Amino acid sequence: MSKIHFNIEGQVAEIRLDNEAKLNALTSSMLHQLDSCCSEAERDRKIKIILLTAEGERAFCTGADIECWSRMSPKEFSRDWVRRGHRVFDRLARISKPTIAVINGHALGGGLELAATCDIRVMSPSATLGLPETGIGVVPGWSGTQRLARLLPEPVLKELALFGRRLSAERALRLGFVAEVSENPYASALEIARRAIELSPSATEIVKCMLHAGSNEDRAALIEALGGGMVASTQDNAEGTTAFRQKRKPRFSGY
């Protein structure tokens, strides 16, 4: 049965796709589980780093399970399947903690879009990346033409989406899409995670917000969140909320 495992070891959380028989293709149930994993990872203050990986070595993820969406009406496909996937992927992309995609095998279609939601990626040398949707008469639906456009040069993205070409690990490294190519990508990602644990969680979260605001990843919400965090630490904020509870006029100091 296809599912997603959520494991915590120390301060590192692992989200692992488990649908190896279908090359870790995503089902409706797995999207729901991924959403739940994001909630748990965000809520648990002990977790500092999140690794996203998958069972087996053939594929990290080959996208959406065609059996889940091929019989949908156009309206169901657009309103339910595409938008639901976007919501879940956006949630993973915008999680406050650093994320690393462990690309242990081919990442195609929605699998590449899923890897793109993470902050950095570590890739097996034999793995490839691709957007093969036009080969079956559909288009990228979970940010392949949007988030990936910020991470890959336009001509390269067009190679994948318009011409069906694959991107090798070596070329992905040269382009900066992956941080490292490793014979043991999980071990390499874990080593990166262990070094990152030593950094300030508060500073790391704020820097991630700033970087995402700069790249227009949920910019409006992040700007307001940063502003809200700044004002929440002021004496004026404490005075204003206290005065409200005491039903009196606040005496603001400007600090």
mmCIF file of C-alpha atoms in Angstrom:
data_model
loop_
_atom_site.group_PDB
_atom_site.id
_atom_site.type_symbol
_atom_site.label_atom_id
_atom_site.label_comp_id
_atom_site.label_asym_id
_atom_site.label_seq_id
_atom_site.Cartn_x
_atom_site.Cartn_y
_atom_site.Cartn_z
ATOM 1 C CA MET A 1 0.000 0.000 0.000
ATOM 2 C CA SER A 2 1.335 3.422 -0.954
ATOM 3 C CA LYS A 3 2.121 5.678 1.975
ATOM 4 C CA ILE A 4 4.502 8.228 3.404
ATOM 5 C CA HIS A 5 6.583 7.525 6.492
ATOM 6 C CA PHE A 6 7.481 10.237 8.992
ATOM 7 C CA ASN A 7 10.421 9.451 11.264
ATOM 8 C CA ILE A 8 12.347 11.576 13.744
ATOM 9 C CA GLU A 9 15.901 10.830 14.810
ATOM 10 C CA GLY A 10 17.247 13.416 17.203
ATOM 11 C CA GLN A 11 16.688 16.801 15.584
ATOM 12 C CA VAL A 12 16.314 15.489 12.026
ATOM 13 C CA ALA A 13 12.938 14.504 10.579
ATOM 14 C CA GLU A 14 12.621 12.207 7.586
ATOM 15 C CA ILE A 15 9.696 12.199 5.170
ATOM 16 C CA ARG A 16 9.938 9.059 3.026
ATOM 17 C CA LEU A 17 7.771 8.222 0.010
ATOM 18 C CA ASP A 18 6.864 4.542 -0.096
ATOM 19 C CA ASN A 19 5.241 3.445 -3.345
ATOM 20 C CA GLU A 20 8.212 1.649 -4.849
ATOM 21 C CA ALA A 21 6.106 -0.657 -7.032
ATOM 22 C CA LYS A 22 4.938 2.449 -8.921
ATOM 23 C CA LEU A 23 8.285 4.243 -8.748
ATOM 24 C CA ASN A 24 7.057 6.284 -5.779
ATOM 25 C CA ALA A 25 4.295 7.950 -7.792
ATOM 26 C CA LEU A 26 2.071 10.137 -5.629
ATOM 27 C CA THR A 27 -1.473 9.055 -4.876
ATOM 28 C CA SER A 28 -4.304 11.101 -3.402
ATOM 29 C CA SER A 29 -3.711 9.432 -0.042
ATOM 30 C CA MET A 30 -0.005 10.265 -0.177
ATOM 31 C CA LEU A 31 -0.756 13.942 -0.816
ATOM 32 C CA HIS A 32 -2.918 13.951 2.306
ATOM 33 C CA GLN A 33 -0.182 12.207 4.305
ATOM 34 C CA LEU A 34 2.452 14.646 3.043
ATOM 35 C CA ASP A 35 0.288 17.528 4.227
ATOM 36 C CA SER A 36 0.037 15.901 7.662
ATOM 37 C CA CYS A 37 3.814 15.386 7.769
ATOM 38 C CA CYS A 38 4.331 19.091 7.110
ATOM 39 C CA SER A 39 2.006 19.942 10.005
ATOM 40 C CA GLU A 40 3.834 17.631 12.386
ATOM 41 C CA ALA A 41 7.285 18.829 11.308
ATOM 42 C CA GLU A 42 6.290 22.462 11.723
ATOM 43 C CA ARG A 43 4.693 21.833 15.109
ATOM 44 C CA ASP A 44 7.541 19.826 16.699
ATOM 45 C CA ARG A 45 10.049 22.349 18.054
ATOM 46 C CA LYS A 46 12.729 19.661 18.478
ATOM 47 C CA ILE A 47 12.975 19.213 14.705
ATOM 48 C CA LYS A 48 15.574 21.453 13.073
ATOM 49 C CA ILE A 49 16.101 19.865 9.639
ATOM 50 C CA ILE A 50 13.817 17.860 7.321
ATOM 51 C CA LEU A 51 15.006 15.266 4.799
ATOM 52 C CA LEU A 52 12.669 14.299 1.952
ATOM 53 C CA THR A 53 13.516 10.949 0.412
ATOM 54 C CA ALA A 54 11.977 7.797 -1.088
ATOM 55 C CA GLU A 55 12.176 4.012 -1.043
ATOM 56 C CA GLY A 56 14.420 2.194 -3.496
ATOM 57 C CA GLU A 57 17.047 3.408 -5.926
ATOM 58 C CA ARG A 58 15.197 3.453 -9.254
ATOM 59 C CA ALA A 59 13.120 6.560 -8.627
ATOM 60 C CA PHE A 60 12.804 9.368 -6.154
ATOM 61 C CA CYS A 61 9.340 10.041 -7.554
ATOM 62 C CA THR A 62 7.833 9.774 -11.025
ATOM 63 C CA GLY A 63 5.066 12.291 -10.351
ATOM 64 C CA ALA A 64 1.362 11.736 -9.895
ATOM 65 C CA ASP A 65 -0.073 8.229 -10.145
ATOM 66 C CA ILE A 66 -1.948 8.290 -13.458
ATOM 67 C CA GLU A 67 -4.600 5.954 -12.029
ATOM 68 C CA CYS A 68 -5.587 8.701 -9.575
ATOM 69 C CA TRP A 69 -6.317 11.430 -12.095
ATOM 70 C CA SER A 70 -6.744 9.981 -15.594
ATOM 71 C CA ARG A 71 -10.471 9.291 -15.129
ATOM 72 C CA MET A 72 -11.279 12.693 -13.624
ATOM 73 C CA SER A 73 -13.396 15.200 -15.505
ATOM 74 C CA PRO A 74 -11.525 18.318 -16.693
ATOM 75 C CA LYS A 75 -13.154 20.336 -13.895
ATOM 76 C CA GLU A 76 -12.225 17.781 -11.228
ATOM 77 C CA PHE A 77 -8.693 17.542 -12.562
ATOM 78 C CA SER A 78 -8.198 21.319 -12.522
ATOM 79 C CA ARG A 79 -10.070 22.274 -9.360
ATOM 80 C CA ASP A 80 -9.269 19.274 -7.179
ATOM 81 C CA TRP A 81 -6.179 17.397 -8.263
ATOM 82 C CA VAL A 82 -3.983 20.238 -9.555
ATOM 83 C CA ARG A 83 -4.945 22.724 -6.857
ATOM 84 C CA ARG A 84 -4.655 20.182 -4.058
ATOM 85 C CA GLY A 85 -1.170 19.221 -5.183
ATOM 86 C CA HIS A 86 -0.227 22.890 -5.355
ATOM 87 C CA ARG A 87 -1.457 23.517 -1.824
ATOM 88 C CA VAL A 88 0.539 20.614 -0.398
ATOM 89 C CA PHE A 89 3.701 21.413 -2.376
ATOM 90 C CA ASP A 90 3.459 25.086 -1.420
ATOM 91 C CA ARG A 91 3.156 24.100 2.217
ATOM 92 C CA LEU A 92 6.330 22.019 2.026
ATOM 93 C CA ALA A 93 8.162 24.784 0.180
ATOM 94 C CA ARG A 94 7.178 27.368 2.802
ATOM 95 C CA ILE A 95 7.826 25.310 5.922
ATOM 96 C CA SER A 96 9.955 27.340 8.345
ATOM 97 C CA LYS A 97 12.694 24.704 8.784
ATOM 98 C CA PRO A 98 15.447 23.892 6.256
ATOM 99 C CA THR A 99 14.630 21.007 3.917
ATOM 100 C CA ILE A 100 16.858 18.728 1.842
ATOM 101 C CA ALA A 101 15.608 16.547 -1.018
ATOM 102 C CA VAL A 102 17.508 13.268 -1.303
ATOM 103 C CA ILE A 103 17.139 12.414 -4.997
ATOM 104 C CA ASN A 104 18.058 8.732 -4.867
ATOM 105 C CA GLY A 105 16.624 7.953 -8.315
ATOM 106 C CA HIS A 106 14.853 9.563 -11.249
ATOM 107 C CA ALA A 107 12.729 12.616 -10.396
ATOM 108 C CA LEU A 108 10.203 13.124 -13.168
ATOM 109 C CA GLY A 109 7.155 15.360 -13.569
ATOM 110 C CA GLY A 110 5.603 15.878 -10.158
ATOM 111 C CA GLY A 111 8.670 14.201 -8.657
ATOM 112 C CA LEU A 112 10.904 16.969 -9.972
ATOM 113 C CA GLU A 113 8.360 19.541 -8.825
ATOM 114 C CA LEU A 114 8.415 17.914 -5.382
ATOM 115 C CA ALA A 115 12.223 18.038 -5.194
ATOM 116 C CA ALA A 116 12.065 21.710 -6.185
ATOM 117 C CA THR A 117 10.070 22.537 -3.051
ATOM 118 C CA CYS A 118 13.090 21.767 -0.862
ATOM 119 C CA ASP A 119 15.760 24.305 0.005
ATOM 120 C CA ILE A 120 18.595 22.217 -1.429
ATOM 121 C CA ARG A 121 18.957 18.892 -3.205
ATOM 122 C CA VAL A 122 21.488 16.030 -3.082
ATOM 123 C CA MET A 123 21.399 13.675 -6.048
ATOM 124 C CA SER A 124 22.602 10.219 -7.046
ATOM 125 C CA PRO A 125 24.961 10.304 -10.077
ATOM 126 C CA SER A 126 22.749 7.868 -11.989
ATOM 127 C CA ALA A 127 19.504 9.791 -11.394
ATOM 128 C CA THR A 128 17.965 12.106 -13.970
ATOM 129 C CA LEU A 129 15.455 14.953 -13.873
ATOM 130 C CA GLY A 130 12.655 15.530 -16.360
ATOM 131 C CA LEU A 131 9.237 16.930 -17.184
ATOM 132 C CA PRO A 132 7.706 14.277 -19.476
ATOM 133 C CA GLU A 133 4.084 15.474 -19.209
ATOM 134 C CA THR A 134 3.654 16.484 -22.857
ATOM 135 C CA GLY A 135 4.497 12.903 -23.843
ATOM 136 C CA ILE A 136 1.136 11.799 -22.435
ATOM 137 C CA GLY A 137 -0.809 14.870 -23.488
ATOM 138 C CA VAL A 138 -0.791 16.854 -20.240
ATOM 139 C CA VAL A 139 1.223 19.756 -18.822
ATOM 140 C CA PRO A 140 3.205 20.286 -15.601
ATOM 141 C CA GLY A 141 0.658 20.941 -12.879
ATOM 142 C CA TRP A 142 2.420 21.276 -9.536
ATOM 143 C CA SER A 143 4.679 24.303 -10.188
ATOM 144 C CA GLY A 144 6.844 22.914 -12.983
ATOM 145 C CA THR A 145 6.397 26.081 -15.023
ATOM 146 C CA GLN A 146 6.443 28.407 -12.004
ATOM 147 C CA ARG A 147 8.759 27.443 -9.098
ATOM 148 C CA LEU A 148 11.151 25.625 -11.427
ATOM 149 C CA ALA A 149 11.353 28.785 -13.532
ATOM 150 C CA ARG A 150 13.058 30.445 -10.567
ATOM 151 C CA LEU A 151 15.504 27.585 -10.066
ATOM 152 C CA LEU A 152 16.561 26.672 -13.615
ATOM 153 C CA PRO A 153 17.603 28.814 -16.589
ATOM 154 C CA GLU A 154 14.726 29.301 -19.019
ATOM 155 C CA PRO A 155 16.393 27.454 -21.944
ATOM 156 C CA VAL A 156 17.080 24.446 -19.713
ATOM 157 C CA LEU A 157 13.518 24.379 -18.425
ATOM 158 C CA LYS A 158 12.289 24.521 -22.017
ATOM 159 C CA GLU A 159 14.494 21.554 -22.884
ATOM 160 C CA LEU A 160 12.710 19.554 -20.215
ATOM 161 C CA ALA A 161 9.153 20.786 -20.718
ATOM 162 C CA LEU A 162 9.017 21.355 -24.485
ATOM 163 C CA PHE A 163 11.474 18.802 -25.835
ATOM 164 C CA GLY A 164 11.266 16.012 -23.269
ATOM 165 C CA ARG A 165 14.987 15.967 -22.547
ATOM 166 C CA ARG A 166 16.420 14.686 -19.271
ATOM 167 C CA LEU A 167 18.815 16.589 -17.035
ATOM 168 C CA SER A 168 21.749 14.560 -15.731
ATOM 169 C CA ALA A 169 23.047 14.843 -12.189
ATOM 170 C CA GLU A 170 26.343 16.289 -13.432
ATOM 171 C CA ARG A 171 24.613 19.026 -15.413
ATOM 172 C CA ALA A 172 22.162 19.750 -12.589
ATOM 173 C CA LEU A 173 25.163 20.273 -10.297
ATOM 174 C CA ARG A 174 26.806 22.665 -12.758
ATOM 175 C CA LEU A 175 23.576 24.633 -12.983
ATOM 176 C CA GLY A 176 23.365 24.878 -9.191
ATOM 177 C CA PHE A 177 20.043 23.041 -9.010
ATOM 178 C CA VAL A 178 21.606 20.357 -6.814
ATOM 179 C CA ALA A 179 24.062 21.093 -4.021
ATOM 180 C CA GLU A 180 25.928 17.804 -4.266
ATOM 181 C CA VAL A 181 26.125 14.629 -6.337
ATOM 182 C CA SER A 182 26.903 11.589 -4.210
ATOM 183 C CA GLU A 183 27.050 7.810 -4.528
ATOM 184 C CA ASN A 184 25.251 7.783 -1.176
ATOM 185 C CA PRO A 185 22.967 10.834 -1.352
ATOM 186 C CA TYR A 186 21.200 10.053 1.915
ATOM 187 C CA ALA A 187 24.447 9.911 3.899
ATOM 188 C CA SER A 188 25.623 13.140 2.272
ATOM 189 C CA ALA A 189 22.334 14.877 3.033
ATOM 190 C CA LEU A 190 22.485 13.656 6.635
ATOM 191 C CA GLU A 191 25.986 15.090 6.999
ATOM 192 C CA ILE A 192 24.763 18.462 5.708
ATOM 193 C CA ALA A 193 21.862 18.263 8.158
ATOM 194 C CA ARG A 194 24.123 17.473 11.101
ATOM 195 C CA ARG A 195 26.277 20.515 10.382
ATOM 196 C CA ALA A 196 23.193 22.720 10.014
ATOM 197 C CA ILE A 197 21.849 21.611 13.408
ATOM 198 C CA GLU A 198 24.664 23.606 15.032
ATOM 199 C CA LEU A 199 23.315 26.863 13.583
ATOM 200 C CA SER A 200 20.818 29.140 15.310
ATOM 201 C CA PRO A 201 17.271 27.878 14.598
ATOM 202 C CA SER A 202 15.807 31.364 15.063
ATOM 203 C CA ALA A 203 18.297 33.039 12.729
ATOM 204 C CA THR A 204 17.917 30.228 10.192
ATOM 205 C CA GLU A 205 14.124 30.581 10.160
ATOM 206 C CA ILE A 206 14.330 34.344 9.672
ATOM 207 C CA VAL A 207 16.936 34.042 6.900
ATOM 208 C CA LYS A 208 14.728 31.495 5.114
ATOM 209 C CA CYS A 209 11.808 33.949 5.322
ATOM 210 C CA MET A 210 13.984 36.743 3.924
ATOM 211 C CA LEU A 211 15.283 34.598 1.069
ATOM 212 C CA HIS A 212 11.786 33.442 0.149
ATOM 213 C CA ALA A 213 10.469 37.000 0.233
ATOM 214 C CA GLY A 214 13.281 37.980 -2.119
ATOM 215 C CA SER A 215 12.430 35.165 -4.544
ATOM 216 C CA ASN A 216 8.666 35.843 -4.343
ATOM 217 C CA GLU A 217 7.913 32.532 -2.620
ATOM 218 C CA ASP A 218 4.805 33.613 -0.666
ATOM 219 C CA ARG A 219 6.272 37.123 -0.430
ATOM 220 C CA ALA A 220 3.177 38.935 0.875
ATOM 221 C CA ALA A 221 2.651 36.584 3.807
ATOM 222 C CA LEU A 222 6.352 36.498 4.672
ATOM 223 C CA ILE A 223 6.716 40.275 4.699
ATOM 224 C CA GLU A 224 3.756 40.575 7.048
ATOM 225 C CA ALA A 225 5.060 37.714 9.207
ATOM 226 C CA LEU A 226 8.455 39.387 9.543
ATOM 227 C CA GLY A 227 6.801 42.712 10.324
ATOM 228 C CA GLY A 228 4.516 41.076 12.849
ATOM 229 C CA GLY A 229 7.452 39.369 14.525
ATOM 230 C CA MET A 230 9.343 42.638 14.790
ATOM 231 C CA VAL A 231 6.458 44.584 16.319
ATOM 232 C CA ALA A 232 5.555 41.729 18.675
ATOM 233 C CA SER A 233 8.887 42.198 20.453
ATOM 234 C CA THR A 234 8.351 45.910 21.148
ATOM 235 C CA GLN A 235 7.270 47.611 24.368
ATOM 236 C CA ASP A 236 4.534 49.336 22.361
ATOM 237 C CA ASN A 237 3.032 45.963 21.516
ATOM 238 C CA ALA A 238 3.042 44.912 25.162
ATOM 239 C CA GLU A 239 1.556 48.254 26.215
ATOM 240 C CA GLY A 240 -1.125 48.183 23.521
ATOM 241 C CA THR A 241 -2.352 44.692 24.341
ATOM 242 C CA THR A 242 -2.216 45.360 28.089
ATOM 243 C CA ALA A 243 -4.185 48.579 27.678
ATOM 244 C CA PHE A 244 -6.783 46.793 25.584
ATOM 245 C CA ARG A 245 -7.294 44.156 28.286
ATOM 246 C CA GLN A 246 -7.460 46.860 30.990
ATOM 247 C CA LYS A 247 -9.882 48.943 28.877
ATOM 248 C CA ARG A 248 -7.732 52.083 29.026
ATOM 249 C CA LYS A 249 -5.947 54.331 26.558
ATOM 250 C CA PRO A 250 -2.435 53.022 25.733
ATOM 251 C CA ARG A 251 0.667 55.075 26.603
ATOM 252 C CA PHE A 252 3.082 54.268 23.760
ATOM 253 C CA SER A 253 6.817 54.958 24.234
ATOM 254 C CA GLY A 254 7.979 54.297 20.679
ATOM 255 C CA TYR A 255 10.138 51.348 21.770
#
